[in-house]
GROMACS .gro file of C-alpha atoms in nm:
model
  236
    1ALA     CA    1   7.900  10.251 -20.122
    2GLU     CA    2   7.637  10.021 -20.274
    3LEU     CA    3   7.563  10.260 -20.555
    4ALA     CA    4   7.935  10.309 -20.623
    5ALA     CA    5   7.977   9.925 -20.642
    6TYR     CA    6   7.679   9.894 -20.873
    7HIS     CA    7   7.824  10.175 -21.087
    8GLN     CA    8   8.141   9.958 -21.128
    9ARG     CA    9   7.957   9.642 -21.197
   10LEU     CA   10   7.775   9.810 -21.485
   11GLY     CA   11   8.117   9.888 -21.635
   12ALA     CA   12   8.055  10.265 -21.621
   13LYS     CA   13   8.360  10.489 -21.649
   14PRO     CA   14   8.426  10.816 -21.456
   15ILE     CA   15   8.304  11.135 -21.622
   16PRO     CA   16   8.603  11.268 -21.840
   17GLY     CA   17   8.782  11.557 -21.676
   18ARG     CA   18   8.609  11.511 -21.338
   19SER     CA   19   8.805  11.398 -21.042
   20GLU     CA   20   8.668  11.196 -20.751
   21ARG     CA   21   8.738  11.484 -20.510
   22ALA     CA   22   8.503  11.718 -20.686
   23CYS     CA   23   8.235  11.522 -20.862
   24VAL     CA   24   7.962  11.674 -21.080
   25MET     CA   25   7.649  11.470 -21.174
   26PRO     CA   26   7.483  11.709 -21.434
   27ALA     CA   27   7.181  11.480 -21.507
   28SER     CA   28   7.062  11.514 -21.141
   29GLY     CA   29   7.222  11.834 -21.045
   30TYR     CA   30   7.414  11.693 -20.749
   31PHE     CA   31   7.765  11.792 -20.650
   32ARG     CA   32   7.999  11.581 -20.430
   33LEU     CA   33   8.308  11.731 -20.261
   34ALA     CA   34   8.525  11.468 -20.094
   35PRO     CA   35   8.878  11.586 -20.000
   36ARG     CA   36   8.958  11.285 -19.785
   37PRO     CA   37   8.808  10.935 -19.724
   38GLY     CA   38   8.513  10.973 -19.490
   39ASP     CA   39   8.484  11.352 -19.544
   40VAL     CA   40   8.200  11.422 -19.788
   41LEU     CA   41   7.975  11.712 -19.876
   42ILE     CA   42   7.682  11.684 -20.112
   43MET     CA   43   7.492  11.983 -20.253
   44ASP     CA   44   7.174  11.979 -20.464
   45CYS     CA   45   7.141  12.223 -20.749
   46GLY     CA   46   6.923  12.030 -20.979
   47PRO     CA   47   6.545  12.035 -21.074
   48ILE     CA   48   6.316  11.951 -20.788
   49GLY     CA   49   6.216  11.634 -20.972
   50PRO     CA   50   6.097  11.499 -21.304
   51ALA     CA   51   5.914  11.772 -21.484
   52TYR     CA   52   5.619  11.550 -21.554
   53GLN     CA   53   5.582  11.426 -21.193
   54PRO     CA   54   5.696  11.675 -20.924
   55GLY     CA   55   5.480  11.535 -20.654
   56HIS     CA   56   5.759  11.397 -20.452
   57ALA     CA   57   5.960  11.717 -20.463
   58HIS     CA   58   6.114  11.888 -20.169
   59CYS     CA   59   6.232  12.240 -20.118
   60ASP     CA   60   6.592  12.135 -20.119
   61THR     CA   61   6.753  12.333 -20.391
   62LEU     CA   62   7.105  12.450 -20.276
   63SER     CA   63   7.060  12.251 -19.959
   64PHE     CA   64   7.365  12.031 -19.854
   65GLU     CA   65   7.466  11.744 -19.626
   66LEU     CA   66   7.810  11.692 -19.459
   67SER     CA   67   7.981  11.394 -19.326
   68LEU     CA   68   8.318  11.407 -19.142
   69ALA     CA   69   8.534  11.101 -19.060
   70GLY     CA   70   8.244  10.885 -19.152
   71GLN     CA   71   7.996  11.056 -18.914
   72ARG     CA   72   7.697  11.227 -19.057
   73VAL     CA   73   7.695  11.587 -18.925
   74ILE     CA   74   7.473  11.813 -19.125
   75VAL     CA   75   7.171  11.619 -19.239
   76ASP     CA   76   6.852  11.656 -19.445
   77SER     CA   77   6.536  11.615 -19.240
   78GLY     CA   78   6.439  11.323 -19.472
   79CYS     CA   79   6.094  11.176 -19.537
   80SER     CA   80   5.880  11.030 -19.261
   81GLN     CA   81   5.547  10.972 -19.428
   82TYR     CA   82   5.343  11.032 -19.748
   83GLN     CA   83   5.019  11.118 -19.560
   84ASP     CA   84   4.963  11.488 -19.536
   85GLY     CA   85   5.038  11.630 -19.189
   86GLU     CA   86   5.277  11.850 -18.982
   87ILE     CA   87   5.580  11.627 -19.038
   88ARG     CA   88   5.506  11.580 -19.407
   89ARG     CA   89   5.494  11.952 -19.454
   90TYR     CA   90   5.808  12.003 -19.250
   91ASN     CA   91   6.003  11.742 -19.459
   92ARG     CA   92   5.890  11.893 -19.792
   93GLY     CA   93   5.916  12.258 -19.701
   94SER     CA   94   6.214  12.483 -19.675
   95LEU     CA   95   6.207  12.450 -19.289
   96GLY     CA   96   6.325  12.095 -19.331
   97HIS     CA   97   6.631  12.173 -19.536
   98ASN     CA   98   6.976  12.336 -19.502
   99GLY     CA   99   6.920  12.637 -19.719
  100LEU     CA  100   6.776  12.985 -19.704
  101ILE     CA  101   6.414  13.082 -19.626
  102ILE     CA  102   6.304  13.425 -19.753
  103ASN     CA  103   6.006  13.591 -19.593
  104GLY     CA  104   5.912  13.272 -19.420
  105MET     CA  105   5.800  13.105 -19.753
  106ASP     CA  106   5.887  12.783 -19.925
  107GLN     CA  107   6.123  12.817 -20.225
  108SER     CA  108   5.887  12.611 -20.428
  109GLU     CA  109   5.509  12.611 -20.373
  110VAL     CA  110   5.433  12.274 -20.200
  111TRP     CA  111   5.106  12.185 -20.024
  112GLY     CA  112   4.891  11.884 -19.946
  113ALA     CA  113   5.071  11.545 -19.953
  114HIS     CA  114   5.199  11.566 -20.318
  115ARG     CA  115   5.100  11.909 -20.458
  116VAL     CA  116   5.350  12.151 -20.627
  117ALA     CA  117   5.308  12.476 -20.806
  118ARG     CA  118   5.562  12.736 -20.895
  119ARG     CA  119   5.890  12.549 -20.883
  120ALA     CA  120   6.244  12.673 -20.800
  121GLN     CA  121   6.462  12.628 -21.111
  122PRO     CA  122   6.836  12.589 -21.074
  123ILE     CA  123   7.068  12.845 -21.226
  124ASN     CA  124   7.436  12.817 -21.332
  125ALA     CA  125   7.530  12.504 -21.134
  126THR     CA  126   7.898  12.421 -21.145
  127ALA     CA  127   8.189  12.274 -20.938
  128TRP     CA  128   8.568  12.281 -20.961
  129GLU     CA  129   8.895  12.188 -20.807
  130ALA     CA  130   9.193  12.420 -20.775
  131GLY     CA  131   9.484  12.268 -20.591
  132GLU     CA  132   9.365  12.183 -20.234
  133ARG     CA  133   9.050  12.388 -20.278
  134LEU     CA  134   8.722  12.216 -20.378
  135ALA     CA  135   8.417  12.428 -20.460
  136CYS     CA  136   8.063  12.409 -20.597
  137GLU     CA  137   7.814  12.683 -20.656
  138GLY     CA  138   7.476  12.761 -20.807
  139ALA     CA  139   7.165  12.970 -20.772
  140HIS     CA  140   6.775  12.927 -20.790
  141ASP     CA  141   6.487  13.148 -20.887
  142GLY     CA  142   6.233  13.006 -20.641
  143TYR     CA  143   6.185  13.336 -20.466
  144ALA     CA  144   6.181  13.544 -20.779
  145ARG     CA  145   5.795  13.540 -20.744
  146LEU     CA  146   5.830  13.777 -20.443
  147PRO     CA  147   5.849  14.161 -20.465
  148GLY     CA  148   6.199  14.259 -20.563
  149LYS     CA  149   6.260  13.919 -20.736
  150PRO     CA  150   6.523  13.793 -20.499
  151ILE     CA  151   6.763  13.523 -20.636
  152HIS     CA  152   6.960  13.298 -20.395
  153HIS     CA  153   7.320  13.223 -20.485
  154ARG     CA  154   7.529  12.979 -20.286
  155ARG     CA  155   7.904  12.891 -20.307
  156ILE     CA  156   8.069  12.631 -20.088
  157THR     CA  157   8.449  12.602 -20.078
  158TRP     CA  158   8.639  12.334 -19.879
  159GLU     CA  159   9.012  12.375 -19.830
  160GLY     CA  160   9.201  12.187 -19.557
  161THR     CA  161   8.984  12.184 -19.243
  162ARG     CA  162   8.781  12.486 -19.336
  163ILE     CA  163   8.442  12.476 -19.512
  164GLU     CA  164   8.299  12.824 -19.618
  165VAL     CA  165   7.940  12.863 -19.717
  166GLN     CA  166   7.881  13.198 -19.889
  167ASP     CA  167   7.509  13.290 -19.942
  168ARG     CA  168   7.416  13.592 -20.152
  169VAL     CA  169   7.065  13.718 -20.223
  170GLU     CA  170   7.042  13.942 -20.530
  171GLY     CA  171   6.730  14.156 -20.562
  172ARG     CA  172   6.562  14.468 -20.433
  173GLY     CA  173   6.365  14.573 -20.126
  174GLU     CA  174   6.379  14.445 -19.773
  175HIS     CA  175   6.336  14.080 -19.687
  176ASP     CA  176   6.353  13.855 -19.381
  177ILE     CA  177   6.622  13.582 -19.446
  178GLU     CA  178   6.686  13.270 -19.234
  179LEU     CA  179   6.959  13.012 -19.275
  180ARG     CA  180   6.907  12.665 -19.125
  181LEU     CA  181   7.141  12.373 -19.060
  182HIS     CA  182   7.010  12.048 -18.923
  183VAL     CA  183   7.266  11.863 -18.700
  184HIS     CA  184   7.259  11.481 -18.672
  185PRO     CA  185   7.121  11.370 -18.330
  186ASP     CA  186   7.449  11.184 -18.253
  187CYS     CA  187   7.643  11.516 -18.258
  188PRO     CA  188   7.588  11.725 -17.946
  189VAL     CA  189   7.576  12.100 -18.004
  190ARG     CA  190   7.648  12.384 -17.760
  191PRO     CA  191   7.633  12.765 -17.813
  192ILE     CA  192   7.954  12.969 -17.784
  193LYS     CA  193   8.023  13.332 -17.839
  194ASN     CA  194   7.948  13.422 -18.207
  195GLY     CA  195   7.886  13.066 -18.301
  196ALA     CA  196   7.819  12.701 -18.205
  197LEU     CA  197   8.037  12.400 -18.134
  198ILE     CA  198   7.941  12.065 -18.280
  199ASP     CA  199   8.096  11.750 -18.116
  200VAL     CA  200   8.176  11.509 -18.406
  201ALA     CA  201   8.283  11.192 -18.232
  202GLY     CA  202   8.502  11.374 -17.989
  203THR     CA  203   8.645  11.630 -18.237
  204PRO     CA  204   8.502  11.984 -18.222
  205LEU     CA  205   8.364  12.153 -18.526
  206LEU     CA  206   8.328  12.529 -18.486
  207VAL     CA  207   8.037  12.694 -18.676
  208HIS     CA  208   8.052  13.065 -18.689
  209THR     CA  209   7.913  13.358 -18.905
  210LEU     CA  210   8.061  13.688 -19.019
  211THR     CA  211   7.728  13.862 -18.951
  212GLY     CA  212   7.440  13.818 -18.715
  213ASN     CA  213   7.401  13.577 -18.433
  214LEU     CA  214   7.352  13.197 -18.450
  215GLU     CA  215   7.071  13.045 -18.250
  216LEU     CA  216   6.994  12.683 -18.159
  217THR     CA  217   6.642  12.569 -18.223
  218HIS     CA  218   6.478  12.226 -18.266
  219GLY     CA  219   6.382  12.040 -18.575
  220TRP     CA  220   6.334  11.689 -18.707
  221TYR     CA  221   6.553  11.419 -18.863
  222CYS     CA  222   6.386  11.121 -19.027
  223PRO     CA  223   6.644  10.864 -19.121
  224HIS     CA  224   6.386  10.603 -19.223
  225PHE     CA  225   6.021  10.601 -19.345
  226GLY     CA  226   5.795  10.607 -19.043
  227ARG     CA  227   6.073  10.719 -18.802
  228ARG     CA  228   6.157  11.071 -18.675
  229GLN     CA  229   6.400  11.200 -18.428
  230GLU     CA  230   6.432  11.548 -18.277
  231CYS     CA  231   6.760  11.723 -18.367
  232VAL     CA  232   6.924  12.050 -18.307
  233VAL     CA  233   6.892  12.314 -18.586
  234ILE     CA  234   7.150  12.595 -18.609
  235SER     CA  235   6.959  12.908 -18.730
  236LEU     CA  236   7.085  13.243 -18.845
   0.00000   0.00000   0.00000
């Protein structure tokens, strides 16, 4: 809200042809889907950071966050510290984000406190609105360094009360693939048959998959620097 107010004070105008319900920010690679006030989904399909200084980069390409009725539900793990350590590695690595992990590796090579090597590059990022349906999609080549050169594609569509996340890995060979979703600590989660149920301020949010079994594990949510909270991670 503060950024939006600052945007208006600067006298900036909306991007031509872009609605507020499906907003594209091409310079940063962020998408924002907002079908109703208080309901917002943000996906990252941009570069991991400035090309000349990627040291603060995280493995968050194609990761997303979700708020419903003003309550944060699916969250990023955040950033707890700059000093190297277990929580720093978790926050920076693919484990700390809501994307896909292939063969247990980070999508960009990150190590130390601020070190980065081969970086995931975004591919074909776009978003659109068609009637009541909002959508965004993109891909990245971070795992193309692996045998079979897998490419991760993600499309998110939001229509009515249904949000569909479609992940596709294009490549060759056999790979271990994990999907992770960090749930805000204020939203209790319980397992159900073929899925999980998230309590969003008294309203149930059903999470289910068309293939495989969802599991509930534990991760970290760091809302502020120097602070970390344990949270539930839905894993597939």
